[in-house]
PDB file of C-alpha atoms in Angstrom:
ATOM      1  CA  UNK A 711      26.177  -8.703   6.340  1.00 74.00           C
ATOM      2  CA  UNK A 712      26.853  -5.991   9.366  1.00 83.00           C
ATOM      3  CA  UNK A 713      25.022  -3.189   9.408  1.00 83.00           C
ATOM      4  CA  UNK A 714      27.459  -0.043   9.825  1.00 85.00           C
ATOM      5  CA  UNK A 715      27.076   1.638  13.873  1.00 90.00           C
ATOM      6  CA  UNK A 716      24.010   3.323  14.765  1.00 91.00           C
ATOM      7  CA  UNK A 717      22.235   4.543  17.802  1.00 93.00           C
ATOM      8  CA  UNK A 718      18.969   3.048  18.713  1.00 94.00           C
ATOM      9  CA  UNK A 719      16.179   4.959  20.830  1.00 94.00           C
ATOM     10  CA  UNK A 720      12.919   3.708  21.314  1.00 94.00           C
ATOM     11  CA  UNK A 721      10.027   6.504  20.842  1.00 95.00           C
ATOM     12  CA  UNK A 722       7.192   6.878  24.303  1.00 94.00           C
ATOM     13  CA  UNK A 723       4.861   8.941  22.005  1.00 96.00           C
ATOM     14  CA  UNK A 724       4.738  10.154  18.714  1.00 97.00           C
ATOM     15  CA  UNK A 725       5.435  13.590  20.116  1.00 96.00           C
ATOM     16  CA  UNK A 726       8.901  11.962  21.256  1.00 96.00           C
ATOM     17  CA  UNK A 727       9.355  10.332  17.895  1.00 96.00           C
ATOM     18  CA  UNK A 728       8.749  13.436  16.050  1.00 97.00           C
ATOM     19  CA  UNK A 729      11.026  15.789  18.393  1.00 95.00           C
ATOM     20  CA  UNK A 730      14.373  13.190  17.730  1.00 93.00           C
ATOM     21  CA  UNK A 731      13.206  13.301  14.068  1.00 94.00           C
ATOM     22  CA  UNK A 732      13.412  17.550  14.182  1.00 94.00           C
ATOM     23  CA  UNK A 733      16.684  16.937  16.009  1.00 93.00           C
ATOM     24  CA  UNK A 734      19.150  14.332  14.420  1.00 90.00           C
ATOM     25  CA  UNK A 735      19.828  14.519  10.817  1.00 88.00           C
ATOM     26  CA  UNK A 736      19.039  11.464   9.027  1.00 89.00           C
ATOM     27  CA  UNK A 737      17.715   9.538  12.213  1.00 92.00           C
ATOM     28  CA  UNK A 738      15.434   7.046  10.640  1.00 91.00           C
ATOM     29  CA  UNK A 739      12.436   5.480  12.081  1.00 94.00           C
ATOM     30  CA  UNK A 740      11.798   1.752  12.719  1.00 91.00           C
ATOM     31  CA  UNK A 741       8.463   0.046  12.115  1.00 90.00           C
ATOM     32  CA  UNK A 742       8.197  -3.324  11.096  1.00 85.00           C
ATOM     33  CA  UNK A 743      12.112  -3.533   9.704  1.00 83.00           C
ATOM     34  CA  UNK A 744      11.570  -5.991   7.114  1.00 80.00           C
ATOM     35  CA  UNK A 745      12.198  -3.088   4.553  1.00 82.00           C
ATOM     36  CA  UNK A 746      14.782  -1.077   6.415  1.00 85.00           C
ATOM     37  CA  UNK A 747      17.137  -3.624   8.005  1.00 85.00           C
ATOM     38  CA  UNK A 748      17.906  -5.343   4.727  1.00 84.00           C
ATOM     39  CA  UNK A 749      18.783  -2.102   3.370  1.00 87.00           C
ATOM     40  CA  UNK A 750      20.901  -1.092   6.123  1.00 89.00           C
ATOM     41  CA  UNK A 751      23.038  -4.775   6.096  1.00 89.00           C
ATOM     42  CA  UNK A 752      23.559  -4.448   2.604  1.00 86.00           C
ATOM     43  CA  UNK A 753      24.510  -0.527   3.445  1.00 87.00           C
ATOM     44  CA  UNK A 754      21.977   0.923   0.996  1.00 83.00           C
ATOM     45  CA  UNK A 755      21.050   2.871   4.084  1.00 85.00           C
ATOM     46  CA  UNK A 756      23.461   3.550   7.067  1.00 89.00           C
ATOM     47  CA  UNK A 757      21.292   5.711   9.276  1.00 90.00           C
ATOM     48  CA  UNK A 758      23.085   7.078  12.238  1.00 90.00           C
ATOM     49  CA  UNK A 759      20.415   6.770  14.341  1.00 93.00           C
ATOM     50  CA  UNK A 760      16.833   4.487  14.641  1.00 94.00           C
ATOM     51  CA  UNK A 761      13.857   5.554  16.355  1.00 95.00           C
ATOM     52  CA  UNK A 762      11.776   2.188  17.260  1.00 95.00           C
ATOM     53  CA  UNK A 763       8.104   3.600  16.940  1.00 95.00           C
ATOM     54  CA  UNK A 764       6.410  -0.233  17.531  1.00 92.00           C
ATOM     55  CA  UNK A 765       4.776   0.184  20.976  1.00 91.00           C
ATOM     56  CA  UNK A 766       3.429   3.460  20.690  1.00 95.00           C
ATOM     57  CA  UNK A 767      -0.304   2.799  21.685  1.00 94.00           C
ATOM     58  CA  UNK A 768      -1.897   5.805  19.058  1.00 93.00           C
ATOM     59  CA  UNK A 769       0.096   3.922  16.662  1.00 97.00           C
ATOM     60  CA  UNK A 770      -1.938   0.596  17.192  1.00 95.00           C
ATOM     61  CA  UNK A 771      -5.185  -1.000  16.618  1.00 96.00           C
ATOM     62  CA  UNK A 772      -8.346  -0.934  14.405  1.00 98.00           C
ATOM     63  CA  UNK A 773     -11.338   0.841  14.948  1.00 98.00           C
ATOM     64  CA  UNK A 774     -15.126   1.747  13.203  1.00 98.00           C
ATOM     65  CA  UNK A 775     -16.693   5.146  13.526  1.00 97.00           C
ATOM     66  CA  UNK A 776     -19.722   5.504  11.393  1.00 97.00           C
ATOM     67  CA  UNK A 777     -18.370   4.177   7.485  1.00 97.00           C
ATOM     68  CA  UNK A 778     -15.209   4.998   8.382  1.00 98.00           C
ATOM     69  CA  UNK A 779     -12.455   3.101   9.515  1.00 98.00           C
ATOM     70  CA  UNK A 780      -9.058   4.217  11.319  1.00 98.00           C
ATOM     71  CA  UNK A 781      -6.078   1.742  11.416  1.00 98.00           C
ATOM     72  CA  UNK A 782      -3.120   2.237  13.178  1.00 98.00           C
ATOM     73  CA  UNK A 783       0.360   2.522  11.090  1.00 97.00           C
ATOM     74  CA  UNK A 784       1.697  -0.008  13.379  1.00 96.00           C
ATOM     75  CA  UNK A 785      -0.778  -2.320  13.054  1.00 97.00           C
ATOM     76  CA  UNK A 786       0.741  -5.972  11.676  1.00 96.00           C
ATOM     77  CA  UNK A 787      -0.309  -7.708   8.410  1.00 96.00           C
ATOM     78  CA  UNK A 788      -1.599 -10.386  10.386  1.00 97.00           C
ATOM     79  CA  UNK A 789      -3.447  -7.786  12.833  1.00 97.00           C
ATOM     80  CA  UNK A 790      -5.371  -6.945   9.278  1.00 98.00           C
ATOM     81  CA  UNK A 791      -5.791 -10.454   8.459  1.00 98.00           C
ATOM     82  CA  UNK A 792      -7.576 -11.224  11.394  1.00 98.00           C
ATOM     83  CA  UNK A 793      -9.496  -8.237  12.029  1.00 98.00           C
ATOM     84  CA  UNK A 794     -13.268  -8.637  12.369  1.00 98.00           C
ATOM     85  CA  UNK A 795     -14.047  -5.386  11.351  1.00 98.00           C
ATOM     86  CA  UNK A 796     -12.290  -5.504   7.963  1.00 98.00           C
ATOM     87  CA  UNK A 797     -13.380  -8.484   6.997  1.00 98.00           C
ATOM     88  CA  UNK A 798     -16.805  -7.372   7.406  1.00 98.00           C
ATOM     89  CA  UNK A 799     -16.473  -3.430   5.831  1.00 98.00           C
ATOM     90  CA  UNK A 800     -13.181  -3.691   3.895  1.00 98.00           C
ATOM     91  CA  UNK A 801     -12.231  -7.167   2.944  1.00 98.00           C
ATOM     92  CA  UNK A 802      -9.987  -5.631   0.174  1.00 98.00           C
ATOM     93  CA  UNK A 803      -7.473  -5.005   2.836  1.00 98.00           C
ATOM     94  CA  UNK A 804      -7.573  -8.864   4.501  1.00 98.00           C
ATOM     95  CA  UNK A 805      -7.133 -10.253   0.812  1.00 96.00           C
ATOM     96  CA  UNK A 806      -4.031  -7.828   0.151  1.00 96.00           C
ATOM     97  CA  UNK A 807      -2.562  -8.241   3.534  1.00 96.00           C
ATOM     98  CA  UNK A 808      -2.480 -12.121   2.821  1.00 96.00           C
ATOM     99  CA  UNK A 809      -0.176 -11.954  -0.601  1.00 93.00           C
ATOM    100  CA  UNK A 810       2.236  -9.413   1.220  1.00 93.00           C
ATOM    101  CA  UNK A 811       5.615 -11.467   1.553  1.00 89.00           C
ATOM    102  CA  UNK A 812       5.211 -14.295   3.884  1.00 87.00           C
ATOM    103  CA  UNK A 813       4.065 -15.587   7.286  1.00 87.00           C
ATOM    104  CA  UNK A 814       6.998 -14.387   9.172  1.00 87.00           C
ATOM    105  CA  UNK A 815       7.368 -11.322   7.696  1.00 88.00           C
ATOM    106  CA  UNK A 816       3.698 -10.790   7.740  1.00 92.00           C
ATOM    107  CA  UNK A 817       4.096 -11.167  11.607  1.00 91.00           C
ATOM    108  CA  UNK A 818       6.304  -8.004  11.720  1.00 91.00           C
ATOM    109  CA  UNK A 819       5.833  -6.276   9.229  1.00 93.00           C
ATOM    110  CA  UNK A 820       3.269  -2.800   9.192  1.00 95.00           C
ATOM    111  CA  UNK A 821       0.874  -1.149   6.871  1.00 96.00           C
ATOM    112  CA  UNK A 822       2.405   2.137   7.482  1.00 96.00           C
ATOM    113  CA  UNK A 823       5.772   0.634   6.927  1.00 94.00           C
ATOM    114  CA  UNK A 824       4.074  -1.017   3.531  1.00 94.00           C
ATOM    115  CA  UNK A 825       3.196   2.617   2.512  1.00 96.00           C
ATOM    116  CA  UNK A 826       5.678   5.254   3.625  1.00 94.00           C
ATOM    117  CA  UNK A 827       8.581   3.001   2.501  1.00 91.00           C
ATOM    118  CA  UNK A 828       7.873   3.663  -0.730  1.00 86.00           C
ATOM    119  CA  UNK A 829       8.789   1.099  -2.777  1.00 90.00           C
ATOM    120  CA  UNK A 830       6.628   0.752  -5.757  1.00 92.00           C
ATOM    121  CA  UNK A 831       6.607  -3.549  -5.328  1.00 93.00           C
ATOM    122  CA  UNK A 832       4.746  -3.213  -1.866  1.00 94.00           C
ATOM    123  CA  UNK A 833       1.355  -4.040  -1.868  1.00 95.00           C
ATOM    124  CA  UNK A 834      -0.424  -1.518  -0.090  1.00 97.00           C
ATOM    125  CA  UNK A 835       0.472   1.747  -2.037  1.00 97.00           C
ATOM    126  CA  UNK A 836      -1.685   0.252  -4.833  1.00 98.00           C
ATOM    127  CA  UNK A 837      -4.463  -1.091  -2.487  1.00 98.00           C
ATOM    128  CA  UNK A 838      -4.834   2.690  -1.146  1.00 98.00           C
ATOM    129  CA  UNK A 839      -4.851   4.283  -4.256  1.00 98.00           C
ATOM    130  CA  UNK A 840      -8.098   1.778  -5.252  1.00 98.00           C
ATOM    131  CA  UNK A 841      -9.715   2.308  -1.950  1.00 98.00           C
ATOM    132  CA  UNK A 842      -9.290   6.270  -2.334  1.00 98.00           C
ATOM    133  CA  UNK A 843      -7.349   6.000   1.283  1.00 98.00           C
ATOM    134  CA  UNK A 844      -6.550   9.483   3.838  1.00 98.00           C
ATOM    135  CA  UNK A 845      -3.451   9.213   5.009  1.00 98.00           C
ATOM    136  CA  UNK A 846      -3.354  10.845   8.607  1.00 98.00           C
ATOM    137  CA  UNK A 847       0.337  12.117   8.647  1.00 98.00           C
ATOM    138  CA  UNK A 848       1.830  14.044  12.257  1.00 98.00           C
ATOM    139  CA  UNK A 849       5.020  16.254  12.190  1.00 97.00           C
ATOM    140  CA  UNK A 850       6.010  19.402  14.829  1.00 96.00           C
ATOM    141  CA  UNK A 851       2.894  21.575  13.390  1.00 96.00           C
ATOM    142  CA  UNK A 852       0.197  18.681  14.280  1.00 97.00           C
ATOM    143  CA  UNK A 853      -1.268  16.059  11.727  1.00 97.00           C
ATOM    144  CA  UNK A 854      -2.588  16.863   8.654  1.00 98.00           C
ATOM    145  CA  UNK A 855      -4.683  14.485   6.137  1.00 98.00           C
ATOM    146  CA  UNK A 856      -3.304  13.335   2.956  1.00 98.00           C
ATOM    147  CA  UNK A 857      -5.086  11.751   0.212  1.00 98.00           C
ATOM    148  CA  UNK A 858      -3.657   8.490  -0.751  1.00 98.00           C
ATOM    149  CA  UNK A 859      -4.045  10.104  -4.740  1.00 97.00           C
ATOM    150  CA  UNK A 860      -1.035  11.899  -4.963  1.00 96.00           C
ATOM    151  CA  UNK A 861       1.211  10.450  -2.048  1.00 98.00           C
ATOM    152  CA  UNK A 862       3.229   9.082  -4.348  1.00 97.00           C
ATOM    153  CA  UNK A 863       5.760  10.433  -6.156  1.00 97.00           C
ATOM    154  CA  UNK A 864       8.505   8.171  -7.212  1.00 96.00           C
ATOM    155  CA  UNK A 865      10.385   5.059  -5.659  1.00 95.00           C
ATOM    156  CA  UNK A 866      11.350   5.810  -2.352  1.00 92.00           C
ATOM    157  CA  UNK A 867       9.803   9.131  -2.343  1.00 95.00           C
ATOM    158  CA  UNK A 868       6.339  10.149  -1.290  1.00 96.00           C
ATOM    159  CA  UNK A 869       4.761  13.508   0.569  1.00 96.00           C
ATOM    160  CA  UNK A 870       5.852  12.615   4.182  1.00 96.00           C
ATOM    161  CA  UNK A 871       8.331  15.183   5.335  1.00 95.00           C
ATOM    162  CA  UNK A 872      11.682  14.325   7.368  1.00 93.00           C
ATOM    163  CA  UNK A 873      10.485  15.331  10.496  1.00 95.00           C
ATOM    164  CA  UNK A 874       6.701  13.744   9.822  1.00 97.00           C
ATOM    165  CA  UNK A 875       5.583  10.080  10.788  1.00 97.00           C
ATOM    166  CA  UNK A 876       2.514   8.161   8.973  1.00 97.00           C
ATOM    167  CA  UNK A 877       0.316   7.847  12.384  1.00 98.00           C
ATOM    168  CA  UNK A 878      -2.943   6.619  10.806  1.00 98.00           C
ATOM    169  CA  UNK A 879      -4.881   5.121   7.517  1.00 98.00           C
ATOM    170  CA  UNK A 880      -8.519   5.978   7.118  1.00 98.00           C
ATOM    171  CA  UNK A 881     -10.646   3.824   4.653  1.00 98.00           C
ATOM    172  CA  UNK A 882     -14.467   4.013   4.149  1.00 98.00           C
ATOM    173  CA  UNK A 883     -16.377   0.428   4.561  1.00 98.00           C
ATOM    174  CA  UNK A 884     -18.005  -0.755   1.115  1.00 97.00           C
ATOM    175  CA  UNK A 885     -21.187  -0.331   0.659  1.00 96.00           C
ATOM    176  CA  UNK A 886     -23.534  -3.172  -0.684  1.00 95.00           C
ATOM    177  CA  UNK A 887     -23.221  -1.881  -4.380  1.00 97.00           C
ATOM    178  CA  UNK A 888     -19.169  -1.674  -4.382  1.00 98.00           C
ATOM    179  CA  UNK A 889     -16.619  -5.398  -5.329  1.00 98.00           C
ATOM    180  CA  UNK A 890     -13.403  -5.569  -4.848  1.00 98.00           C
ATOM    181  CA  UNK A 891     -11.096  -7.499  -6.716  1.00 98.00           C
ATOM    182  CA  UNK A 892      -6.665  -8.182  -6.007  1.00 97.00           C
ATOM    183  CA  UNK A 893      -4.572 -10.153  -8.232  1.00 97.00           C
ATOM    184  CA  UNK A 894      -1.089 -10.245  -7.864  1.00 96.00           C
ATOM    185  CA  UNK A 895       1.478 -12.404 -10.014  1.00 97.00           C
ATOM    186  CA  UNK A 896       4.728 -13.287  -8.232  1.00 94.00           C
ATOM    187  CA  UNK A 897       7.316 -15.899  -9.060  1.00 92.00           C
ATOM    188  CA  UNK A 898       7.619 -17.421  -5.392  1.00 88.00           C
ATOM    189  CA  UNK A 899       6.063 -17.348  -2.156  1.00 84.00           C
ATOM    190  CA  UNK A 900       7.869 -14.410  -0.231  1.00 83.00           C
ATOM    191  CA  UNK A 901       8.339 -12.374  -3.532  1.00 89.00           C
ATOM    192  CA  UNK A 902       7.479  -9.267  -4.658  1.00 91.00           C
ATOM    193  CA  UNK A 903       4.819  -8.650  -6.969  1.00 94.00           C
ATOM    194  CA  UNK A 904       5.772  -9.084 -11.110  1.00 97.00           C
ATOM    195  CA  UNK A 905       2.758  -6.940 -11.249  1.00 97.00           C
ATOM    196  CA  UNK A 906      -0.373  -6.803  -9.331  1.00 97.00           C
ATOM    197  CA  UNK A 907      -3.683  -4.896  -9.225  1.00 98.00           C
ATOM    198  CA  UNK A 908      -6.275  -3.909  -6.421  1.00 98.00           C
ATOM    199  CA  UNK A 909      -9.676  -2.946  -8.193  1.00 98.00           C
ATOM    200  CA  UNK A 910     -12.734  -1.383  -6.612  1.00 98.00           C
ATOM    201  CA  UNK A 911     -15.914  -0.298  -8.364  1.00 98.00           C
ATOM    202  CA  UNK A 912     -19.681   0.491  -7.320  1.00 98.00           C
ATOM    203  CA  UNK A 913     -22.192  -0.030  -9.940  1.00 98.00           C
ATOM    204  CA  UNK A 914     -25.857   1.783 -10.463  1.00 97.00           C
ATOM    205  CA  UNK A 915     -28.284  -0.774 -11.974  1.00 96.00           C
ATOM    206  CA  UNK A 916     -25.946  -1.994 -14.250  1.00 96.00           C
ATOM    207  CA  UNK A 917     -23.763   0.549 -15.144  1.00 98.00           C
ATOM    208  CA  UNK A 918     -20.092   1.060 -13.465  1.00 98.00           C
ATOM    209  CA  UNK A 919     -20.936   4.863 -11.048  1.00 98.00           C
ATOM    210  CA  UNK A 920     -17.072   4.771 -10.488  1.00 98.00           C
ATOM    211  CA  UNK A 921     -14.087   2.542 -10.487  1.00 98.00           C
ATOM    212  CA  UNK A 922     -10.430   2.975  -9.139  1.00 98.00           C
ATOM    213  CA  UNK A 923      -7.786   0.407 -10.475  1.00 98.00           C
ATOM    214  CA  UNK A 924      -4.287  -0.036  -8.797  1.00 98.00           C
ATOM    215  CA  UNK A 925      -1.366  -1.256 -10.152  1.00 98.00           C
ATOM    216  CA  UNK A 926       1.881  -2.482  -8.367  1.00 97.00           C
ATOM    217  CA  UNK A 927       5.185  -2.655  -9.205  1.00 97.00           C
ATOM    218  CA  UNK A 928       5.025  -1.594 -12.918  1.00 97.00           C
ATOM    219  CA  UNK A 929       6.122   2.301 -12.931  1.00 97.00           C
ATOM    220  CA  UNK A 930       8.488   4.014 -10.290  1.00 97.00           C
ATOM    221  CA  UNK A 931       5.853   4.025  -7.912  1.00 97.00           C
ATOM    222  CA  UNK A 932       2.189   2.745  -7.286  1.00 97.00           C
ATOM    223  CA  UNK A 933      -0.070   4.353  -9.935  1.00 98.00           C
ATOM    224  CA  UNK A 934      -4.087   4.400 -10.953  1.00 98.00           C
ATOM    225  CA  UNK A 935      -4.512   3.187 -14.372  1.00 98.00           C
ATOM    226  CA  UNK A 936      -6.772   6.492 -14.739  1.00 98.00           C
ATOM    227  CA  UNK A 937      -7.356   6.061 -18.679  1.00 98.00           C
ATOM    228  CA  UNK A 938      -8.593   2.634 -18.312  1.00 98.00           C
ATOM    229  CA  UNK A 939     -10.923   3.720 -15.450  1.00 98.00           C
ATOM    230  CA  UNK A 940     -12.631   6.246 -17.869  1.00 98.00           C
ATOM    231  CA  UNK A 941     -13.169   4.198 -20.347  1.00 98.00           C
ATOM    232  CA  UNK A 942     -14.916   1.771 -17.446  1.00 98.00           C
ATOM    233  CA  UNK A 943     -17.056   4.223 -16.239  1.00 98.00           C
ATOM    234  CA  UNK A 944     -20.677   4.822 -16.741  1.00 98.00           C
ATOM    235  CA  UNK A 945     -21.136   1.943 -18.726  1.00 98.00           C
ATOM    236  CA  UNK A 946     -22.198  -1.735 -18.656  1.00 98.00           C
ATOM    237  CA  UNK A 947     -19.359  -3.509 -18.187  1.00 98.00           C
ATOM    238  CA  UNK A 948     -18.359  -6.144 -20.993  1.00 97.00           C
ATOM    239  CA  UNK A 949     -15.528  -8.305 -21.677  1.00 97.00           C
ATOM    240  CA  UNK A 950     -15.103  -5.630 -25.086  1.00 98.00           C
ATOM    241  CA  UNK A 951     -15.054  -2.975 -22.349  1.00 98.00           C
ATOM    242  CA  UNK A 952     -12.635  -4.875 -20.160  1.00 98.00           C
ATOM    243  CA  UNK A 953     -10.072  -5.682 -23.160  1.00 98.00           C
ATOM    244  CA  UNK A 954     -10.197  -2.102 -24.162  1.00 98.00           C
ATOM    245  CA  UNK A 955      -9.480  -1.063 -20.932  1.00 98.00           C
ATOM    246  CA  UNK A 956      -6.439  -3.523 -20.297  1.00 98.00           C
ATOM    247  CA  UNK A 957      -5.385  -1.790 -23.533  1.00 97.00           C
ATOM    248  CA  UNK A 958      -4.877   1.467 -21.542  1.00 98.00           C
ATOM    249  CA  UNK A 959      -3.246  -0.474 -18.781  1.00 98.00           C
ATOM    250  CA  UNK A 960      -0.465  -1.993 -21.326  1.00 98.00           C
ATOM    251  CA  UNK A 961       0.061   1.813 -22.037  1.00 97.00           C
ATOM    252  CA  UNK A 962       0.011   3.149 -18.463  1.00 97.00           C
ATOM    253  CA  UNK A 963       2.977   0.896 -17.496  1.00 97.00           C
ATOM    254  CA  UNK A 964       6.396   1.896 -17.176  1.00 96.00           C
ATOM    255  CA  UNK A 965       8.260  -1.228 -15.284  1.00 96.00           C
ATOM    256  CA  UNK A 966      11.913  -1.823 -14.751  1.00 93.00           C
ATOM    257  CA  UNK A 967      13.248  -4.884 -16.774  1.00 94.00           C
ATOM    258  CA  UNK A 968      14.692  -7.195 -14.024  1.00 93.00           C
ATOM    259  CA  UNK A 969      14.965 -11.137 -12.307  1.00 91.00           C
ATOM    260  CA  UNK A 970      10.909 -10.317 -13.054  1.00 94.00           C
ATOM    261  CA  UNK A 971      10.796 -10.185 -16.633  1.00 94.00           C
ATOM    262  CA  UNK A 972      11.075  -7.035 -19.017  1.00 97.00           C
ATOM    263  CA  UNK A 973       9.144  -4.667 -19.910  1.00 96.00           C
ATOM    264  CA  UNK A 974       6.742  -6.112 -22.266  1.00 97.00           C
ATOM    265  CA  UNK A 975       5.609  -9.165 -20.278  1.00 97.00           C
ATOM    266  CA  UNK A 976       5.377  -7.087 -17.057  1.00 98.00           C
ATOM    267  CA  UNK A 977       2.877  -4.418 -18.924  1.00 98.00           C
ATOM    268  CA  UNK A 978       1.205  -7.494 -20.331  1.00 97.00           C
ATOM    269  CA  UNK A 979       0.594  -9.159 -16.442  1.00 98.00           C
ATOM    270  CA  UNK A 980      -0.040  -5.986 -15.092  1.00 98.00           C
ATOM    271  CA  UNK A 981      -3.212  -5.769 -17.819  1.00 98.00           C
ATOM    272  CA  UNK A 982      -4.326  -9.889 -16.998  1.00 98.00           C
ATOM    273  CA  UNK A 983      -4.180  -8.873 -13.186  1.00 98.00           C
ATOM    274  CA  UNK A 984      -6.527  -6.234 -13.981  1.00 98.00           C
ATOM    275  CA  UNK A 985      -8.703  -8.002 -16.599  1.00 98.00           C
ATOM    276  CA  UNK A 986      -8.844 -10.829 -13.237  1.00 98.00           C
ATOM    277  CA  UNK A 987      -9.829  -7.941 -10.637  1.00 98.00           C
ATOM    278  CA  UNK A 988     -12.771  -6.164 -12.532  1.00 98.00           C
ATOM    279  CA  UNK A 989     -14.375  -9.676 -12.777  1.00 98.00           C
ATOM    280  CA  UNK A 990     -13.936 -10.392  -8.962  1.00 98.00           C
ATOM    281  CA  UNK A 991     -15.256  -6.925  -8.199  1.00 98.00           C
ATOM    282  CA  UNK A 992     -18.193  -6.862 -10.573  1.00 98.00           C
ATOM    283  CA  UNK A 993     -19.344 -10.275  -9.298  1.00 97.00           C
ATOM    284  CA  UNK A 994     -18.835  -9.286  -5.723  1.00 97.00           C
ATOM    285  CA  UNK A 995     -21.206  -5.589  -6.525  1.00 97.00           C
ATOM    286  CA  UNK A 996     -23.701  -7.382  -8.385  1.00 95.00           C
ATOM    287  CA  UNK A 997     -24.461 -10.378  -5.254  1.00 86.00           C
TER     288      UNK A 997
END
């Protein structure tokens, strides 16, 4: 397939980016374009005009400062996979980045593209919901933080603004009492999620202080199983616990019968993904 005529401009700064995103209607911008350019050949999206944002150096890298760490919305999947620093503070991220699609796409393809594309079957919507992420998002007025809770509010929609760009994703590193756990089921290599979830939890002794749980690609958009969470926290963690929880998870679904399954063996995947990523991240807290 041809994608219908557009113009193509490629962005010096974000200030530039941001300016030709105030002054063209529906210019769109170009990250990674493993989400975009499929779109556009099958003309689900004819944008009139592309802004290429990929060598903007604010846009790039990986840094530490203090427990917090910045990453770049331009940096690659593979960029996260090898990345010292999160394997050490935030391997969460390195274990995600590796189930996202496949090598070549995982060459090309960004974690800001991941998230501000919006579509509820990419993996990193989910992962920043668990990790409790800040979204750093720039538009003509200057940036402005966004909690990763709340981002997202249906498929293809989220709180970024037409004339805003995703710049930067903060994380904080785990601490030594916090595990981490992803599962995600897929039919093929290259596929998108049938459902998936990131968990992270920090424990006190033995009881669960707090837990966030993920899940991927069973409602309209990335959500946080927050019923199950409650019923997680505070307490000593059993497999009773655990079932009743993946109760609330079966509940919390809303998927889209497709190629995938329906709706009843998605909700039920979504809930053994979960079941799987409490016990990675309690074992991970408690060594």
């Amino acid at each position: 397939m041809i994608t219908s005529q557009f113009q193509y401009h490629k962005a010096s700064s974000v200030e530039d980016a941001i300016q030709k995103l105030t002054e063209i209607e529906d210019a769109k911008l170009l990250a990674g374009g493993h989400s975009l350019l499929p779109m556009m050949k099958l003309r689900f999206a004819e944008p009139p005009y592309l802004i290429d944002i990929n060598d903007i150096p604010e846009l790039q890298g990986i840094e530490l400062d203090g427990d917090t760490i910045r990453i770049g919305a331009m940096t690659t999947e593979n960029e996260i996979i090898a990345s010292d620093i999160l394997q050490q503070h935030c391997p969460l991220l390195v274990e995600a980045a590796k189930l996202v699609a496949d090598p070549q796409v995982r060459n090309r393809g960004t974690i800001g593209g991941d998230i501000a594309h919006g579509d509820p079957g990419n993996d990193h919507p989910a992962v920043m919901l668990a990790l409790d992420a800040n979204l750093v998002i720039q538009g003509p007025d200057g940036k402005r933080n966004q909690p990763a809770n709340g981002f997202f509010l249906g498929t293809y929609w989220n709180e970024i603004a037409e004339d805003e760009i995703l710049v930067a994703i903060e994380v904080k590193a785990l601490k030594d009492n916090q595990g981490f756990g992803y599962h995600k089921l897929k039919r093929k290599t290259g596929d998108y999620a049938v459902a998936g979830s990131p968990v992270v939890l920090s424990l006190d002794g033995d009881k669960c202080a707090d837990i966030r749980i993920g899940l991927t690609n069973v409602a309209p958009m990335a959500i946080r199983a927050t019923e199950a969470e409650n019923i997680l926290k505070g307490q000593v963690i059993d497999e009773a616990l655990i079932e009743q929880a993946a109760a609330q998870v079966v509940s919390a679904c809303e998927p889209a019968a497709d190629l995938r399954g329906d709706e009843e063996y998605k909700s039920h995947m979504a809930a053994e993904m979960v079941r799987r990523a409490i016990q990675d991240a309690l074992q991970r807290a408690r060594n």
